[in-house]
PDB file of C-alpha atoms in Angstrom:
ATOM      1  CA  MET S   1       0.261  -0.241   0.005  1.00 47.00           C
ATOM      2  CA  GLY S   2       1.076   3.050  -0.903  1.00 52.00           C
ATOM      3  CA  TRP S   3       1.025   6.923  -1.234  1.00 48.00           C
ATOM      4  CA  ASP S   4      -1.717   5.492  -4.575  1.00 53.00           C
ATOM      5  CA  TRP S   5      -4.894   7.093  -2.921  1.00 50.00           C
ATOM      6  CA  LEU S   6      -3.573  10.833  -2.216  1.00 58.00           C
ATOM      7  CA  GLY S   7      -2.018  10.406  -5.787  1.00 70.00           C
ATOM      8  CA  ASP S   8       0.973  12.834  -5.974  1.00 81.00           C
ATOM      9  CA  PRO S   9       3.473  12.012  -2.039  1.00 84.00           C
ATOM     10  CA  GLY S  10       4.776  15.124  -3.026  1.00 86.00           C
ATOM     11  CA  ALA S  11       1.833  17.375  -3.049  1.00 88.00           C
ATOM     12  CA  ALA S  12       1.034  15.462  -0.054  1.00 89.00           C
ATOM     13  CA  TRP S  13       4.402  16.110   1.581  1.00 92.00           C
ATOM     14  CA  LEU S  14       3.713  20.090   0.370  1.00 92.00           C
ATOM     15  CA  ALA S  15       0.510  20.139   2.130  1.00 92.00           C
ATOM     16  CA  ALA S  16       1.563  18.860   5.134  1.00 93.00           C
ATOM     17  CA  ALA S  17       4.419  21.573   5.397  1.00 95.00           C
ATOM     18  CA  LEU S  18       2.263  23.973   4.447  1.00 94.00           C
ATOM     19  CA  LEU S  19       0.150  22.472   7.376  1.00 94.00           C
ATOM     20  CA  LEU S  20       1.861  22.257   9.706  1.00 94.00           C
ATOM     21  CA  GLY S  21       3.660  25.904   9.142  1.00 92.00           C
ATOM     22  CA  ILE S  22      -0.072  27.813   9.318  1.00 93.00           C
ATOM     23  CA  ALA S  23      -0.264  25.395  13.339  1.00 93.00           C
ATOM     24  CA  GLU S  24       2.706  26.998  14.241  1.00 90.00           C
ATOM     25  CA  LEU S  25       1.449  29.990  14.361  1.00 90.00           C
ATOM     26  CA  ALA S  26      -1.116  29.075  16.047  1.00 90.00           C
ATOM     27  CA  VAL S  27       0.613  27.268  19.230  1.00 87.00           C
ATOM     28  CA  PRO S  28       3.140  28.916  21.287  1.00 78.00           C
ATOM     29  CA  GLY S  29       6.438  27.657  21.490  1.00 75.00           C
ATOM     30  CA  VAL S  30       8.732  26.591  18.242  1.00 78.00           C
ATOM     31  CA  PHE S  31       8.704  23.655  16.976  1.00 84.00           C
ATOM     32  CA  LEU S  32       6.229  22.790  14.156  1.00 90.00           C
ATOM     33  CA  VAL S  33       7.973  24.699  12.376  1.00 91.00           C
ATOM     34  CA  PHE S  34      10.694  21.920  11.971  1.00 92.00           C
ATOM     35  CA  LEU S  35       8.931  19.461  11.143  1.00 94.00           C
ATOM     36  CA  ALA S  36       7.379  21.993   8.475  1.00 95.00           C
ATOM     37  CA  LEU S  37      10.966  21.942   7.507  1.00 94.00           C
ATOM     38  CA  ALA S  38      11.475  18.162   7.384  1.00 96.00           C
ATOM     39  CA  ALA S  39       8.026  18.210   5.552  1.00 96.00           C
ATOM     40  CA  ALA S  40       9.233  20.031   2.272  1.00 96.00           C
ATOM     41  CA  VAL S  41      12.994  18.393   2.601  1.00 95.00           C
ATOM     42  CA  THR S  42      10.228  15.243   1.813  1.00 95.00           C
ATOM     43  CA  ALA S  43       8.430  16.181  -0.474  1.00 93.00           C
ATOM     44  CA  ALA S  44      11.472  17.226  -2.722  1.00 93.00           C
ATOM     45  CA  ILE S  45      13.317  14.336  -2.181  1.00 93.00           C
ATOM     46  CA  SER S  46       9.572  12.332  -3.518  1.00 90.00           C
ATOM     47  CA  TYR S  47       9.614  14.596  -6.184  1.00 89.00           C
ATOM     48  CA  ALA S  48      12.999  14.304  -7.535  1.00 90.00           C
ATOM     49  CA  LEU S  49      13.530  10.204  -6.175  1.00 85.00           C
ATOM     50  CA  ALA S  50       9.822   8.917  -7.496  1.00 79.00           C
ATOM     51  CA  PRO S  51       8.587   6.777  -7.143  1.00 80.00           C
ATOM     52  CA  LEU S  52       9.752   7.263  -3.737  1.00 84.00           C
ATOM     53  CA  PRO S  53       7.594   3.719  -1.262  1.00 89.00           C
ATOM     54  CA  LEU S  54       6.109   4.678   1.705  1.00 88.00           C
ATOM     55  CA  ALA S  55       8.685   3.204   4.199  1.00 92.00           C
ATOM     56  CA  ALA S  56      11.209   5.164   2.553  1.00 92.00           C
ATOM     57  CA  GLN S  57       9.565   8.677   2.798  1.00 92.00           C
ATOM     58  CA  LEU S  58       8.469   7.903   7.043  1.00 94.00           C
ATOM     59  CA  VAL S  59      11.978   6.985   7.212  1.00 95.00           C
ATOM     60  CA  CYS S  60      13.112  10.510   5.413  1.00 95.00           C
ATOM     61  CA  PHE S  61      10.822  12.646   7.175  1.00 96.00           C
ATOM     62  CA  ALA S  62      11.751  11.106  10.506  1.00 96.00           C
ATOM     63  CA  LEU S  63      16.074  11.508  10.306  1.00 97.00           C
ATOM     64  CA  TRP S  64      15.008  15.208   8.775  1.00 95.00           C
ATOM     65  CA  SER S  65      12.783  16.059  11.606  1.00 95.00           C
ATOM     66  CA  ALA S  66      15.733  14.659  13.482  1.00 95.00           C
ATOM     67  CA  VAL S  67      18.228  16.662  11.941  1.00 95.00           C
ATOM     68  CA  ALA S  68      15.795  20.025  11.895  1.00 93.00           C
ATOM     69  CA  VAL S  69      15.511  19.854  15.869  1.00 91.00           C
ATOM     70  CA  VAL S  70      19.173  19.242  16.716  1.00 94.00           C
ATOM     71  CA  VAL S  71      20.392  22.251  14.029  1.00 92.00           C
ATOM     72  CA  GLY S  72      17.234  24.328  15.634  1.00 88.00           C
ATOM     73  CA  ARG S  73      18.471  23.423  19.413  1.00 89.00           C
ATOM     74  CA  ARG S  74      21.656  24.840  18.459  1.00 92.00           C
ATOM     75  CA  TRP S  75      21.185  27.868  16.686  1.00 88.00           C
ATOM     76  CA  TYR S  76      18.459  28.769  19.662  1.00 84.00           C
ATOM     77  CA  ARG S  77      21.266  28.039  22.085  1.00 88.00           C
ATOM     78  CA  ASP S  78      24.111  30.374  20.182  1.00 91.00           C
ATOM     79  CA  TYR S  79      21.421  32.968  19.748  1.00 85.00           C
ATOM     80  CA  PRO S  80      19.074  32.689  22.293  1.00 81.00           C
ATOM     81  CA  VAL S  81      15.631  35.424  21.829  1.00 73.00           C
ATOM     82  CA  GLY S  82      16.154  38.090  24.405  1.00 71.00           C
ATOM     83  CA  SER S  83      13.195  39.982  25.508  1.00 66.00           C
ATOM     84  CA  GLY S  84      13.595  43.640  25.329  1.00 68.00           C
ATOM     85  CA  ASP S  85      12.245  44.250  28.890  1.00 67.00           C
ATOM     86  CA  THR S  86      13.831  41.899  32.093  1.00 67.00           C
ATOM     87  CA  ARG S  87      10.828  42.921  33.684  1.00 65.00           C
ATOM     88  CA  LEU S  88       7.829  42.312  31.735  1.00 68.00           C
ATOM     89  CA  ASN S  89       6.307  39.649  33.966  1.00 72.00           C
ATOM     90  CA  ASP S  90       7.864  40.920  36.954  1.00 74.00           C
ATOM     91  CA  ARG S  91       4.871  42.965  38.545  1.00 77.00           C
ATOM     92  CA  ALA S  92       7.684  43.844  41.779  1.00 79.00           C
ATOM     93  CA  ALA S  93      10.202  44.300  40.045  1.00 79.00           C
ATOM     94  CA  ARG S  94       7.734  46.958  37.678  1.00 82.00           C
ATOM     95  CA  LEU S  95       7.575  49.316  40.528  1.00 87.00           C
ATOM     96  CA  VAL S  96      11.370  50.027  41.963  1.00 90.00           C
ATOM     97  CA  GLY S  97      11.924  53.765  41.086  1.00 90.00           C
ATOM     98  CA  GLU S  98       8.290  54.504  40.613  1.00 91.00           C
ATOM     99  CA  VAL S  99       8.192  58.093  42.908  1.00 94.00           C
ATOM    100  CA  THR S 100       4.501  57.684  44.948  1.00 94.00           C
ATOM    101  CA  ARG S 101       2.773  58.564  48.333  1.00 93.00           C
ATOM    102  CA  LEU S 102       2.634  57.075  51.426  1.00 94.00           C
ATOM    103  CA  GLU S 103      -0.920  55.914  52.456  1.00 94.00           C
ATOM    104  CA  SER S 104      -0.057  55.812  55.942  1.00 93.00           C
ATOM    105  CA  ALA S 105       2.303  57.377  57.667  1.00 93.00           C
ATOM    106  CA  ILE S 106       5.972  55.010  58.480  1.00 94.00           C
ATOM    107  CA  ILE S 107       6.577  54.948  62.861  1.00 94.00           C
ATOM    108  CA  ASP S 108       9.375  52.693  63.618  1.00 94.00           C
ATOM    109  CA  GLY S 109      10.568  51.603  60.274  1.00 92.00           C
ATOM    110  CA  ARG S 110       6.490  49.965  58.876  1.00 94.00           C
ATOM    111  CA  GLY S 111       3.764  51.980  56.731  1.00 94.00           C
ATOM    112  CA  ARG S 112       2.427  51.489  53.497  1.00 94.00           C
ATOM    113  CA  VAL S 113       2.174  53.117  50.581  1.00 94.00           C
ATOM    114  CA  VAL S 114      -0.432  53.558  47.170  1.00 92.00           C
ATOM    115  CA  VAL S 115       0.910  52.392  44.290  1.00 89.00           C
ATOM    116  CA  GLY S 116      -2.226  52.473  41.331  1.00 84.00           C
ATOM    117  CA  ASP S 117      -4.884  51.900  42.675  1.00 87.00           C
ATOM    118  CA  GLY S 118      -4.122  49.749  45.957  1.00 87.00           C
ATOM    119  CA  SER S 119      -1.712  49.435  48.138  1.00 89.00           C
ATOM    120  CA  TRP S 120       1.977  47.990  49.359  1.00 91.00           C
ATOM    121  CA  PRO S 121       3.363  47.313  52.520  1.00 94.00           C
ATOM    122  CA  ALA S 122       6.132  49.819  52.726  1.00 94.00           C
ATOM    123  CA  ARG S 123       9.391  50.332  55.230  1.00 94.00           C
ATOM    124  CA  GLY S 124      11.845  52.733  55.148  1.00 94.00           C
ATOM    125  CA  PRO S 125      12.423  55.749  57.068  1.00 95.00           C
ATOM    126  CA  ASP S 126      10.045  57.712  59.303  1.00 93.00           C
ATOM    127  CA  LEU S 127       8.087  60.080  57.062  1.00 94.00           C
ATOM    128  CA  PRO S 128       4.477  61.248  57.471  1.00 94.00           C
ATOM    129  CA  ALA S 129       1.184  59.691  55.437  1.00 92.00           C
ATOM    130  CA  ASN S 130       1.327  61.427  52.212  1.00 93.00           C
ATOM    131  CA  ALA S 131       5.084  62.168  51.778  1.00 93.00           C
ATOM    132  CA  ARG S 132       6.312  61.438  48.355  1.00 94.00           C
ATOM    133  CA  VAL S 133       8.442  58.353  48.240  1.00 95.00           C
ATOM    134  CA  ARG S 134      10.528  56.968  46.335  1.00 95.00           C
ATOM    135  CA  ILE S 135      10.116  52.567  45.380  1.00 94.00           C
ATOM    136  CA  VAL S 136      14.247  51.173  45.705  1.00 95.00           C
ATOM    137  CA  ALA S 137      13.761  48.295  46.294  1.00 92.00           C
ATOM    138  CA  VAL S 138      11.403  44.919  46.423  1.00 91.00           C
ATOM    139  CA  ARG S 139      10.670  41.818  48.703  1.00 91.00           C
ATOM    140  CA  ASP S 140       8.438  39.498  49.892  1.00 89.00           C
ATOM    141  CA  GLY S 141       5.885  41.658  48.733  1.00 87.00           C
ATOM    142  CA  VAL S 142       7.151  44.343  50.759  1.00 93.00           C
ATOM    143  CA  VAL S 143       8.360  47.562  48.961  1.00 93.00           C
ATOM    144  CA  SER S 144      11.496  50.034  50.017  1.00 94.00           C
ATOM    145  CA  VAL S 145      11.191  53.508  50.134  1.00 95.00           C
ATOM    146  CA  GLU S 146      13.386  55.837  50.483  1.00 94.00           C
ATOM    147  CA  GLU S 147      12.566  59.967  50.921  1.00 92.00           C
ATOM    148  CA  ALA S 148      11.504  61.498  47.091  1.00 86.00           C
TER     149      ALA S 148
END
C-alpha cells in the first residue's frame, strides 16, 4: 500500500509542510516549524526520487525532523531570543524607581504606600502620611522606600 489514494506523494508532503507551518502560528513555542521544514525536504526528495515507497518517505521525514530539531536547538542556544524588557512579567520589579505617596505614616520603619489603585506594605525611614517617596526595592511583597 502506498500513497495511491492521495495521488501525488510530493504534493501530500507539501500540504503537510504548509499545515505544520500554519499550526506553528497557532500554538506557542517554536517546534512545528522544524517538522514543516522536514516535510518540505521530504516532498522535494519524493519528487526527485519518484516513485519512493511510503516506508522510505516516512524514514526520510523522521531523519530530516531529527536533523531540523538538532540544528534548531543549536541555533537557539547560540542565538538566544531575549526580551527587550527583562522585567516584563515581574510586577514587583517594575515598581522600583516609581515615585508615589505614603498612604499611612511610616512609624518605627513600617507603613503603607499607594501603588496604582491599591496599597502595599512599606519599610523605610519614619515619614508622615502623604509624603512623597521613591520605591527602591521590593522584597517578599514589601516595598522599601526613601524620601523623594
